[in-house]
């Protein structure tokens, strides 16, 4: 298969060359992506993002603030190009594609244009001119509008504290 090959010099990378539909089917089978999410995944792989039904599973990182309604966004002013993420909820994966010619680094390796990557909890993307993008920032951007994320609320009642040798502190 010429259109889909593992890149030997880049970890967690697949190169998409010709037939993204065939590649999408193969990858969806390997990752056990649900049938419900396959349409979004195939649209993501073929870069026809307008076909993605669940826009809240998309996130763009770019310097251009123009994004479709419902798509999450992280701004990086010096980024010349676009990084597009797809959250595949059924398997808990964050996949991304980079479209651009700027030299960006992903976990110490150069990001290659039109390669599919998996963004894991220890991942980071950046360059000398582009501030780093960490997993925590990505998760925060995705979860800000998700209603399936449990919220933790801490409430303190009748807390009192005084600093040593002072009347300063927390009082009723």
Tab-separated table of C-alpha atoms in Angstrom:
chain	number	residue	atom	x	y	z
A	1	UNK	CA	0.000	0.000	0.000
A	2	UNK	CA	1.744	3.098	-1.172
A	3	UNK	CA	-0.817	5.553	0.195
A	4	UNK	CA	-0.333	4.488	3.809
A	5	UNK	CA	2.993	3.762	5.368
A	6	UNK	CA	4.574	3.952	8.769
A	7	UNK	CA	7.273	6.555	8.854
A	8	UNK	CA	10.424	4.993	10.256
A	9	UNK	CA	11.937	8.203	11.576
A	10	UNK	CA	8.898	9.682	13.317
A	11	UNK	CA	7.145	8.007	16.225
A	12	UNK	CA	3.370	7.573	16.111
A	13	UNK	CA	3.142	8.913	12.557
A	14	UNK	CA	1.276	7.754	9.480
A	15	UNK	CA	1.745	9.440	6.108
A	16	UNK	CA	-1.374	10.055	4.046
A	17	UNK	CA	-0.595	10.172	0.366
A	18	UNK	CA	-3.382	9.302	-2.058
A	19	UNK	CA	-6.511	7.472	-0.974
A	20	UNK	CA	-7.453	8.781	2.465
A	21	UNK	CA	-10.745	6.845	2.410
A	22	UNK	CA	-8.946	3.508	2.274
A	23	UNK	CA	-6.475	4.702	4.890
A	24	UNK	CA	-9.338	5.859	7.122
A	25	UNK	CA	-10.989	2.425	6.928
A	26	UNK	CA	-7.760	0.622	7.792
A	27	UNK	CA	-6.921	2.935	10.686
A	28	UNK	CA	-10.497	2.907	12.010
A	29	UNK	CA	-10.405	-0.889	12.109
A	30	UNK	CA	-7.011	-0.968	13.845
A	31	UNK	CA	-8.043	1.568	16.498
A	32	UNK	CA	-11.574	0.138	16.923
A	33	UNK	CA	-13.190	3.470	16.085
A	34	UNK	CA	-16.956	3.140	16.413
A	35	UNK	CA	-19.211	3.210	13.380
A	36	UNK	CA	-20.860	6.362	14.755
A	37	UNK	CA	-17.534	8.201	14.746
A	38	UNK	CA	-16.244	6.796	11.477
A	39	UNK	CA	-17.899	9.514	9.362
A	40	UNK	CA	-16.155	12.232	11.363
A	41	UNK	CA	-12.879	10.321	11.273
A	42	UNK	CA	-13.037	9.821	7.485
A	43	UNK	CA	-13.832	13.522	6.970
A	44	UNK	CA	-10.896	14.424	9.217
A	45	UNK	CA	-8.540	12.140	7.300
A	46	UNK	CA	-9.596	13.527	3.913
A	47	UNK	CA	-9.413	17.147	5.160
A	48	UNK	CA	-13.096	17.720	4.390
A	49	UNK	CA	-13.809	19.082	7.846
A	50	UNK	CA	-17.138	20.599	6.810
A	51	UNK	CA	-18.406	16.982	6.716
A	52	UNK	CA	-17.568	16.411	10.390
A	53	UNK	CA	-20.934	16.122	12.117
A	54	UNK	CA	-19.752	16.607	15.699
A	55	UNK	CA	-17.791	19.870	15.471
A	56	UNK	CA	-17.138	19.809	19.231
A	57	UNK	CA	-14.706	16.934	18.585
A	58	UNK	CA	-12.510	19.232	16.462
A	59	UNK	CA	-9.871	21.699	17.596
A	60	UNK	CA	-7.809	24.064	15.444
A	61	UNK	CA	-4.478	25.534	16.465
A	62	UNK	CA	-3.402	28.407	14.234
A	63	UNK	CA	-2.832	32.144	14.085
A	64	UNK	CA	-6.103	32.585	12.179
A	65	UNK	CA	-9.052	33.017	14.533
A	66	UNK	CA	-11.616	32.199	11.846
A	67	UNK	CA	-12.979	28.793	12.791
A	68	UNK	CA	-16.330	27.151	12.072
A	69	UNK	CA	-18.985	27.412	14.748
A	70	UNK	CA	-18.635	24.736	17.415
A	71	UNK	CA	-14.952	24.013	16.706
A	72	UNK	CA	-12.534	24.570	19.590
A	73	UNK	CA	-9.600	26.913	19.020
A	74	UNK	CA	-6.156	27.626	20.471
A	75	UNK	CA	-4.317	30.640	19.087
A	76	UNK	CA	-0.597	30.554	18.322
A	77	UNK	CA	0.385	33.887	16.773
A	78	UNK	CA	3.588	32.765	15.056
A	79	UNK	CA	2.199	29.522	13.672
A	80	UNK	CA	2.232	29.529	9.859
A	81	UNK	CA	-0.134	26.711	9.072
A	82	UNK	CA	-2.756	24.795	11.003
A	83	UNK	CA	-2.817	21.864	13.384
A	84	UNK	CA	-6.174	20.098	13.385
A	85	UNK	CA	-7.148	17.745	16.204
A	86	UNK	CA	-9.932	15.191	16.289
A	87	UNK	CA	-11.087	13.715	19.582
A	88	UNK	CA	-12.243	10.134	19.043
A	89	UNK	CA	-14.382	9.647	22.116
A	90	UNK	CA	-15.102	5.923	21.683
A	91	UNK	CA	-11.417	5.067	22.080
A	92	UNK	CA	-10.218	8.154	23.978
A	93	UNK	CA	-7.717	9.240	21.310
A	94	UNK	CA	-6.602	12.692	20.257
A	95	UNK	CA	-5.413	12.530	16.649
A	96	UNK	CA	-3.912	15.410	14.743
A	97	UNK	CA	-2.722	16.472	11.321
A	98	UNK	CA	-0.341	19.321	10.578
A	99	UNK	CA	-0.798	21.406	7.433
A	100	UNK	CA	2.080	23.806	6.946
A	101	UNK	CA	5.694	24.195	5.974
A	102	UNK	CA	6.999	25.667	9.234
A	103	UNK	CA	9.413	23.546	11.258
A	104	UNK	CA	7.538	22.320	14.326
A	105	UNK	CA	8.627	19.704	16.814
A	106	UNK	CA	6.467	16.930	18.245
A	107	UNK	CA	8.045	15.113	21.184
A	108	UNK	CA	11.524	15.936	19.902
A	109	UNK	CA	10.862	14.986	16.259
A	110	UNK	CA	10.084	17.259	13.339
A	111	UNK	CA	6.378	17.320	12.449
A	112	UNK	CA	5.799	16.277	8.879
A	113	UNK	CA	3.105	17.801	6.701
A	114	UNK	CA	-0.020	15.629	6.193
A	115	UNK	CA	1.047	12.941	8.654
A	116	UNK	CA	-1.401	11.558	11.179
A	117	UNK	CA	-0.183	11.670	14.788
A	118	UNK	CA	-1.514	10.507	18.145
A	119	UNK	CA	-1.312	13.121	20.906
A	120	UNK	CA	-0.833	11.414	24.289
A	121	UNK	CA	-0.645	12.714	27.859
A	122	UNK	CA	3.117	13.338	27.660
A	123	UNK	CA	3.070	15.015	24.232
A	124	UNK	CA	4.248	18.500	23.338
A	125	UNK	CA	4.327	20.478	20.078
A	126	UNK	CA	6.337	23.649	19.538
A	127	UNK	CA	9.294	25.433	18.003
A	128	UNK	CA	11.598	28.345	18.730
A	129	UNK	CA	8.968	30.803	17.462
A	130	UNK	CA	5.783	28.995	18.482
A	131	UNK	CA	4.981	28.568	22.191
A	132	UNK	CA	4.654	24.944	23.209
A	133	UNK	CA	1.319	23.167	23.135
A	134	UNK	CA	0.962	20.717	26.006
A	135	UNK	CA	-1.566	17.950	26.554
A	136	UNK	CA	-3.111	19.830	29.493
A	137	UNK	CA	-3.861	22.865	27.302
A	138	UNK	CA	-5.401	20.636	24.656
A	139	UNK	CA	-7.588	18.829	27.190
A	140	UNK	CA	-8.637	22.141	28.714
A	141	UNK	CA	-9.701	23.497	25.334
A	142	UNK	CA	-11.700	20.370	24.537
A	143	UNK	CA	-13.310	19.980	27.954
A	144	UNK	CA	-14.321	23.636	28.339
A	145	UNK	CA	-17.508	22.984	26.368
A	146	UNK	CA	-18.022	19.267	27.021
A	147	UNK	CA	-20.896	18.189	29.189
A	148	UNK	CA	-19.650	14.627	29.691
A	149	UNK	CA	-16.767	15.833	31.880
A	150	UNK	CA	-17.397	15.589	35.588
A	151	UNK	CA	-16.769	18.839	37.411
A	152	UNK	CA	-15.172	18.863	40.839
A	153	UNK	CA	-16.363	21.556	43.212
A	154	UNK	CA	-14.579	22.104	46.502
A	155	UNK	CA	-16.448	23.963	49.204
A	156	UNK	CA	-14.932	24.989	52.515
A	157	UNK	CA	-17.129	25.768	55.541
A	158	UNK	CA	-16.125	27.339	58.804
A	159	UNK	CA	-12.441	27.575	57.942
A	160	UNK	CA	-10.268	29.658	60.207
A	161	UNK	CA	-6.537	30.279	60.092
A	162	UNK	CA	-4.114	32.767	61.640
A	163	UNK	CA	-0.490	33.239	60.692
A	164	UNK	CA	1.953	32.736	63.549
A	165	UNK	CA	2.517	35.883	65.626
A	166	UNK	CA	-0.073	37.806	63.588
A	167	UNK	CA	-3.760	38.602	63.397
A	168	UNK	CA	-3.639	38.114	59.622
A	169	UNK	CA	-5.288	35.044	58.179
A	170	UNK	CA	-8.691	33.643	57.294
A	171	UNK	CA	-11.499	34.625	59.637
A	172	UNK	CA	-15.211	33.762	59.700
